[in-house]
Tab-separated table of C-alpha atoms in Angstrom:
chain	number	residue	atom	x	y	z
A	15	UNK	CA	118.798	98.712	114.075
A	16	UNK	CA	118.859	99.629	110.243
A	17	UNK	CA	115.532	99.489	108.613
A	18	UNK	CA	115.542	98.499	104.711
A	19	UNK	CA	113.307	101.040	103.007
A	20	UNK	CA	111.508	98.854	100.442
A	21	UNK	CA	109.379	99.893	97.352
A	22	UNK	CA	107.451	97.209	94.988
A	23	UNK	CA	107.296	97.895	91.092
A	24	UNK	CA	103.699	96.470	91.065
A	25	UNK	CA	100.896	95.880	93.468
A	26	UNK	CA	99.002	93.329	91.491
A	27	UNK	CA	98.648	89.738	92.932
A	28	UNK	CA	102.403	89.102	93.633
A	29	UNK	CA	102.897	92.414	95.306
A	30	UNK	CA	99.617	92.220	97.465
A	31	UNK	CA	100.205	88.279	98.274
A	32	UNK	CA	103.815	87.407	98.303
A	33	UNK	CA	105.687	90.506	99.061
A	34	UNK	CA	104.038	93.390	100.851
A	35	UNK	CA	102.671	91.090	103.870
A	36	UNK	CA	106.166	89.914	104.730
A	37	UNK	CA	107.799	93.150	104.275
A	38	UNK	CA	105.096	94.673	106.606
A	39	UNK	CA	105.448	92.295	109.414
A	40	UNK	CA	109.249	92.030	109.370
A	41	UNK	CA	110.613	94.571	111.950
A	42	UNK	CA	113.639	95.523	109.924
A	43	UNK	CA	111.945	96.396	106.783
A	44	UNK	CA	109.932	99.678	106.082
A	45	UNK	CA	107.363	99.386	103.214
A	46	UNK	CA	107.477	102.754	101.580
A	47	UNK	CA	105.255	102.165	98.514
A	48	UNK	CA	104.575	100.985	94.946
A	49	UNK	CA	104.592	101.952	91.646
A	50	UNK	CA	100.936	101.808	90.369
A	51	UNK	CA	100.281	102.510	86.727
A	52	UNK	CA	96.411	102.740	86.606
A	53	UNK	CA	94.830	101.018	89.579
A	54	UNK	CA	95.677	102.721	92.872
A	55	UNK	CA	95.242	99.955	95.502
A	56	UNK	CA	98.119	99.818	97.816
A	57	UNK	CA	96.895	102.567	100.077
A	58	UNK	CA	93.759	100.495	100.644
A	59	UNK	CA	95.832	98.045	102.369
A	60	UNK	CA	98.656	100.250	103.876
A	61	UNK	CA	97.332	103.781	104.110
A	62	UNK	CA	100.440	105.414	105.156
A	63	UNK	CA	102.599	104.251	102.103
A	64	UNK	CA	103.266	105.895	98.866
A	65	UNK	CA	101.701	105.341	95.369
A	66	UNK	CA	104.353	106.244	92.816
A	67	UNK	CA	103.095	107.391	89.249
A	68	UNK	CA	106.381	106.322	87.679
A	69	UNK	CA	109.447	104.019	88.257
A	70	UNK	CA	111.761	107.335	87.941
A	71	UNK	CA	109.652	108.458	91.017
A	72	UNK	CA	110.409	105.256	92.906
A	73	UNK	CA	114.344	105.371	92.003
A	74	UNK	CA	114.383	109.225	93.021
A	75	UNK	CA	113.135	108.414	96.514
A	76	UNK	CA	114.921	107.448	99.668
A	77	UNK	CA	114.696	103.684	98.905
A	78	UNK	CA	117.051	100.848	99.883
A	79	UNK	CA	115.539	97.808	98.193
A	80	UNK	CA	113.191	97.572	95.043
A	81	UNK	CA	111.351	94.395	94.340
A	82	UNK	CA	110.895	93.866	90.762
A	83	UNK	CA	107.717	92.020	90.564
A	84	UNK	CA	106.523	93.110	86.987
A	85	UNK	CA	105.858	90.775	83.973
A	86	UNK	CA	108.936	88.626	83.105
A	87	UNK	CA	109.704	90.308	79.868
A	88	UNK	CA	110.095	93.661	81.839
A	89	UNK	CA	112.484	92.188	84.536
A	90	UNK	CA	115.769	92.770	82.848
A	91	UNK	CA	115.072	96.407	81.811
A	92	UNK	CA	113.618	97.426	85.348
A	93	UNK	CA	116.261	95.355	87.346
A	94	UNK	CA	118.980	97.118	85.377
A	95	UNK	CA	117.446	100.652	86.285
A	96	UNK	CA	117.107	99.824	89.812
A	97	UNK	CA	120.881	98.519	90.070
A	98	UNK	CA	122.139	101.503	87.996
A	99	UNK	CA	120.138	103.859	90.350
A	100	UNK	CA	122.210	102.318	93.322
A	101	UNK	CA	119.384	100.229	94.987
A	102	UNK	CA	119.512	96.591	96.119
A	103	UNK	CA	116.962	94.527	94.118
A	104	UNK	CA	114.843	91.384	94.455
A	105	UNK	CA	113.639	90.113	91.151
A	106	UNK	CA	110.734	87.688	90.690
A	107	UNK	CA	110.964	84.664	88.647
A	108	UNK	CA	111.736	83.880	85.899
A	109	UNK	CA	114.689	85.862	86.683
A	110	UNK	CA	115.048	87.392	83.160
A	111	UNK	CA	114.297	86.006	79.547
A	112	UNK	CA	117.854	84.978	78.430
A	113	UNK	CA	121.015	83.746	80.212
A	114	UNK	CA	122.875	86.867	78.751
A	115	UNK	CA	120.458	89.170	80.645
A	116	UNK	CA	120.781	87.277	83.768
A	117	UNK	CA	124.555	87.293	83.683
A	118	UNK	CA	124.522	90.957	82.814
A	119	UNK	CA	122.577	91.817	85.861
A	120	UNK	CA	124.566	89.524	88.241
A	121	UNK	CA	127.959	91.301	86.821
A	122	UNK	CA	126.299	94.705	87.321
A	123	UNK	CA	125.255	94.130	90.968
A	124	UNK	CA	128.671	92.894	91.814
A	125	UNK	CA	130.357	95.869	90.167
A	126	UNK	CA	128.323	98.152	92.191
A	127	UNK	CA	128.474	96.174	95.480
A	128	UNK	CA	124.743	95.682	95.552
A	129	UNK	CA	122.632	92.800	96.609
A	130	UNK	CA	120.564	90.968	93.864
A	131	UNK	CA	118.207	88.124	94.924
A	132	UNK	CA	115.971	86.101	92.916
A	133	UNK	CA	112.516	85.512	94.453
A	134	UNK	CA	112.393	81.755	94.435
A	135	UNK	CA	110.064	81.462	97.398
A	136	UNK	CA	109.210	77.871	96.861
A	137	UNK	CA	112.532	76.880	98.607
A	138	UNK	CA	110.443	77.691	101.836
A	139	UNK	CA	107.301	75.660	100.934
A	140	UNK	CA	106.706	73.103	103.603
A	141	UNK	CA	106.446	70.190	101.106
A	142	UNK	CA	109.754	70.922	99.575
A	143	UNK	CA	111.676	71.755	102.991
A	144	UNK	CA	110.498	68.184	104.017
A	145	UNK	CA	111.779	66.414	100.777
A	146	UNK	CA	115.080	68.398	101.336
A	147	UNK	CA	115.494	66.961	104.865
A	148	UNK	CA	114.572	63.345	103.746
A	149	UNK	CA	117.290	63.399	100.854
A	150	UNK	CA	119.975	65.078	102.920
A	151	UNK	CA	119.507	62.681	105.846
A	152	UNK	CA	120.571	59.921	103.388
A	153	UNK	CA	117.653	57.634	104.445
A	154	UNK	CA	116.962	56.645	100.674
A	155	UNK	CA	120.562	55.594	99.882
A	156	UNK	CA	122.128	56.686	96.793
A	157	UNK	CA	119.511	58.548	94.676
A	158	UNK	CA	118.326	56.721	91.466
A	159	UNK	CA	115.426	59.140	90.304
A	160	UNK	CA	113.485	61.944	91.223
A	161	UNK	CA	110.219	63.446	89.814
A	162	UNK	CA	108.991	66.903	90.711
A	163	UNK	CA	105.414	68.225	89.642
A	164	UNK	CA	103.745	71.439	89.521
A	165	UNK	CA	100.415	70.581	88.165
A	166	UNK	CA	96.904	71.969	87.703
A	167	UNK	CA	93.610	71.408	86.246
A	168	UNK	CA	92.955	74.857	84.474
A	169	UNK	CA	91.984	74.487	80.721
A	170	UNK	CA	90.988	78.158	80.461
A	171	UNK	CA	93.125	80.950	79.504
A	172	UNK	CA	94.300	83.290	82.304
A	173	UNK	CA	92.817	86.780	82.382
A	174	UNK	CA	96.055	88.226	82.801
A	175	UNK	CA	96.986	89.119	79.052
A	176	UNK	CA	100.794	89.180	79.492
A	177	UNK	CA	100.689	85.512	80.590
A	178	UNK	CA	98.774	84.494	77.410
A	179	UNK	CA	100.250	86.682	74.937
A	180	UNK	CA	103.193	85.393	72.882
A	181	UNK	CA	106.126	87.181	74.286
A	182	UNK	CA	109.687	86.364	75.487
A	183	UNK	CA	108.471	85.877	79.263
A	184	UNK	CA	105.357	84.165	78.611
A	185	UNK	CA	104.518	80.372	79.054
A	186	UNK	CA	104.608	77.640	81.661
A	187	UNK	CA	108.435	76.980	81.200
A	188	UNK	CA	109.094	80.583	82.638
A	189	UNK	CA	106.260	80.582	84.928
A	190	UNK	CA	106.057	77.396	86.779
A	191	UNK	CA	109.243	75.883	85.444
A	192	UNK	CA	111.556	78.270	87.416
A	193	UNK	CA	110.095	77.022	90.666
A	194	UNK	CA	110.820	73.264	89.854
A	195	UNK	CA	114.252	73.941	88.187
A	196	UNK	CA	115.453	75.971	91.073
A	197	UNK	CA	114.317	73.296	93.639
A	198	UNK	CA	116.113	70.463	91.710
A	199	UNK	CA	119.312	72.489	91.317
A	200	UNK	CA	119.123	73.424	94.998
A	201	UNK	CA	118.792	69.989	96.190
A	202	UNK	CA	120.814	67.943	93.465
A	203	UNK	CA	123.146	70.438	91.955
A	204	UNK	CA	123.735	71.468	88.443
A	205	UNK	CA	123.231	68.654	85.846
A	206	UNK	CA	125.320	67.462	82.912
A	207	UNK	CA	122.484	67.752	80.314
A	208	UNK	CA	118.869	68.445	79.671
A	209	UNK	CA	116.234	66.974	77.509
A	210	UNK	CA	112.692	68.609	77.069
A	211	UNK	CA	109.344	68.309	75.644
A	212	UNK	CA	107.507	71.521	75.643
A	213	UNK	CA	103.954	71.818	74.277
A	214	UNK	CA	100.741	73.865	73.734
A	215	UNK	CA	97.604	71.724	74.846
A	216	UNK	CA	94.794	74.280	75.699
A	217	UNK	CA	92.667	75.482	72.934
A	218	UNK	CA	93.520	78.817	71.730
A	219	UNK	CA	96.562	79.105	73.481
A	220	UNK	CA	99.477	81.152	72.193
A	221	UNK	CA	101.853	80.059	74.506
A	222	UNK	CA	103.559	76.875	75.885
A	223	UNK	CA	101.412	75.282	78.632
A	224	UNK	CA	102.973	71.755	79.346
A	225	UNK	CA	106.597	71.030	80.148
A	226	UNK	CA	108.607	67.734	80.671
A	227	UNK	CA	112.166	68.314	81.461
A	228	UNK	CA	114.551	65.588	82.050
A	229	UNK	CA	117.843	66.553	83.784
A	230	UNK	CA	120.843	64.136	83.631
A	231	UNK	CA	123.240	63.711	86.351
A	232	UNK	CA	125.997	61.253	86.609
A	233	UNK	CA	124.186	58.406	88.430
A	234	UNK	CA	120.662	59.608	88.463
A	235	UNK	CA	117.858	61.539	86.733
A	236	UNK	CA	115.537	64.110	87.631
A	237	UNK	CA	112.186	64.705	85.743
A	238	UNK	CA	110.406	68.080	86.240
A	239	UNK	CA	106.801	68.269	84.930
A	240	UNK	CA	104.029	70.873	84.935
A	241	UNK	CA	100.708	70.658	83.177
A	242	UNK	CA	97.162	72.441	83.139
A	243	UNK	CA	95.361	69.247	82.486
A	244	UNK	CA	95.784	67.127	85.651
A	245	UNK	CA	92.494	66.795	87.420
A	246	UNK	CA	93.700	64.073	89.768
A	247	UNK	CA	97.150	65.016	91.195
A	248	UNK	CA	100.116	62.978	91.037
A	249	UNK	CA	102.389	63.363	94.211
A	250	UNK	CA	104.266	66.537	93.823
A	251	UNK	CA	107.468	64.899	94.847
A	252	UNK	CA	108.689	61.385	94.283
A	253	UNK	CA	112.301	60.392	95.122
A	254	UNK	CA	113.677	56.940	94.670
A	255	UNK	CA	116.903	55.621	96.256
A	256	UNK	CA	118.743	52.477	96.395
A	257	UNK	CA	117.532	51.859	99.922
A	258	UNK	CA	113.859	53.359	99.709
A	259	UNK	CA	111.379	55.916	98.327
A	260	UNK	CA	109.672	59.057	99.480
A	261	UNK	CA	106.513	60.346	98.158
A	262	UNK	CA	105.035	63.719	99.086
A	263	UNK	CA	101.858	65.380	97.964
A	264	UNK	CA	101.752	69.103	97.422
A	265	UNK	CA	100.602	70.624	100.521
A	266	UNK	CA	102.004	74.003	101.438
A	267	UNK	CA	99.354	76.320	102.510
A	268	UNK	CA	101.078	79.721	102.283
A	269	UNK	CA	99.597	80.941	99.041
A	270	UNK	CA	96.109	79.908	99.568
A	271	UNK	CA	96.123	81.419	103.022
A	272	UNK	CA	97.906	84.879	101.675
A	273	UNK	CA	95.047	84.979	99.058
A	274	UNK	CA	92.621	84.969	102.040
A	275	UNK	CA	94.539	88.249	103.487
A	276	UNK	CA	95.816	86.091	106.426
A	277	UNK	CA	98.564	87.700	108.278
A	278	UNK	CA	101.725	85.784	108.270
A	279	UNK	CA	103.284	85.010	111.724
A	280	UNK	CA	106.313	82.964	113.101
A	281	UNK	CA	104.543	80.458	115.225
A	282	UNK	CA	102.210	78.356	113.179
A	283	UNK	CA	102.509	80.014	109.741
A	284	UNK	CA	102.804	77.606	106.860
A	285	UNK	CA	101.518	74.549	108.695
A	286	UNK	CA	100.104	71.767	106.384
A	287	UNK	CA	97.192	69.645	107.312
A	288	UNK	CA	98.483	66.283	108.758
A	289	UNK	CA	96.465	64.319	105.988
A	290	UNK	CA	99.148	65.632	103.481
A	291	UNK	CA	102.305	63.861	105.289
A	292	UNK	CA	104.672	62.226	102.984
A	293	UNK	CA	105.224	58.473	102.854
A	294	UNK	CA	108.690	57.276	103.765
A	295	UNK	CA	109.151	53.664	102.643
A	296	UNK	CA	112.930	52.460	103.051
A	297	UNK	CA	115.447	50.493	105.189
A	298	UNK	CA	117.013	52.087	108.032
A	299	UNK	CA	119.792	50.008	110.112
A	300	UNK	CA	118.472	46.874	108.522
A	301	UNK	CA	114.846	47.367	109.484
A	302	UNK	CA	112.147	48.181	106.808
A	303	UNK	CA	110.402	51.237	107.790
A	304	UNK	CA	107.043	52.514	106.157
A	305	UNK	CA	105.492	55.441	107.760
A	306	UNK	CA	104.005	58.973	107.322
A	307	UNK	CA	106.657	61.442	108.496
A	308	UNK	CA	105.908	64.849	109.916
A	309	UNK	CA	106.056	67.862	107.662
A	310	UNK	CA	108.230	70.722	108.088
A	311	UNK	CA	106.711	74.401	108.507
A	312	UNK	CA	106.869	76.532	105.458
A	313	UNK	CA	107.601	80.261	105.827
A	314	UNK	CA	108.454	82.828	103.125
A	315	UNK	CA	109.505	85.102	105.928
A	316	UNK	CA	112.840	83.349	105.927
A	317	UNK	CA	113.627	84.512	102.494
A	318	UNK	CA	112.919	88.152	103.325
A	319	UNK	CA	115.038	87.637	106.613
A	320	UNK	CA	117.770	86.394	104.505
A	321	UNK	CA	117.737	89.581	102.176
A	322	UNK	CA	117.797	91.673	105.365
A	323	UNK	CA	120.841	89.749	106.450
A	324	UNK	CA	122.544	90.061	103.181
A	325	UNK	CA	122.198	93.616	103.019
A	326	UNK	CA	123.169	94.615	106.597
A	327	UNK	CA	125.860	92.155	107.221
A	328	UNK	CA	127.230	91.668	103.579
A	329	UNK	CA	126.417	87.931	103.687
A	330	UNK	CA	125.171	85.898	100.470
A	331	UNK	CA	121.796	86.357	99.320
A	332	UNK	CA	119.122	83.609	100.179
A	333	UNK	CA	118.785	82.999	96.394
A	334	UNK	CA	121.618	84.489	94.375
A	335	UNK	CA	121.895	85.994	90.908
A	336	UNK	CA	124.185	83.211	90.172
A	337	UNK	CA	121.224	80.945	91.049
A	338	UNK	CA	119.090	82.886	88.598
A	339	UNK	CA	121.712	82.526	85.875
A	340	UNK	CA	121.893	78.735	86.309
A	341	UNK	CA	118.064	78.484	86.210
A	342	UNK	CA	118.001	80.473	82.926
A	343	UNK	CA	120.716	78.184	81.758
A	344	UNK	CA	118.521	75.161	82.100
A	345	UNK	CA	115.557	76.967	80.482
A	346	UNK	CA	117.563	78.077	77.518
A	347	UNK	CA	118.899	74.503	77.051
A	348	UNK	CA	115.252	73.085	77.462
A	349	UNK	CA	114.216	75.505	74.559
A	350	UNK	CA	116.980	74.224	72.492
A	351	UNK	CA	116.277	70.658	73.335
A	352	UNK	CA	112.698	70.990	72.478
A	353	UNK	CA	113.335	72.781	69.195
A	354	UNK	CA	116.021	70.331	68.169
A	355	UNK	CA	114.547	67.103	69.690
A	356	UNK	CA	117.846	66.234	71.277
A	357	UNK	CA	119.644	66.020	74.457
A	358	UNK	CA	121.535	69.281	75.139
A	359	UNK	CA	124.761	69.155	77.153
A	360	UNK	CA	125.525	71.730	79.322
């Protein structure tokens, strides 16, 4: 069977935590190496791989797939170079900084017959997978409203300067925002319009660190919120329908386990604590049901397996470039809404 020779464009937190472990354990990928500008760290974890001094060295090598996991403001430039070199690509979120950039990359990949996937790993979080199943099963009836949160209590500025320097890729809207937006679009489809309140709340912050987006659908609304001043967490997911409600705390353990250098597996990886089960309160066949329901297993491996399948069998990517364009469309509309203090039609 074909092995997909894969390189990273960075071996910082995202490369070490979110990408390399899954590439390394997947039997149909080969981790060849990473571009490393100053710190040379990848060979400490994977002694047989390469540390490339430049992106040109990466693209000149026998590589099938390149993961663009550099700061957001560089995604367009590097992804374009990757595609022009004839390599398939996975691009971290936010996909780009503008809709125009996202569409250009999508068109370029299509013209060259290459696969271009956006790394929206949170579709494979245990909590979201559970919410998705509840909604799709229809046990809540017609949806009236939903509210998704990605909150933290972290008033301090990040030590990662690219996240705190005013640039086209910085800020919570393009950091945590793409997770929430992609989940909403994946579950509910594309909305009719958007209203947004985007603010800066931390002392000495130069970038937005609070977002409240309202997506308008024909018969329901979806609110997406992220903040760094939430010491006592709200439920991460609240969905109300005409028959009932589902509330789910954020419980996915994958990021925390990966940061502890735990090795992913397919048996019990991404299994939440039972204490974090979601609460379903609804009516089923005339009977009122109020119970905690089992949580699905999360696994980012499934994203990478989807990328492998898309390359080797020419199927659709697990998260497409068109998905990335739609997410960027919401982000641009949110920026316009916040600036103009009005609802933006899509």
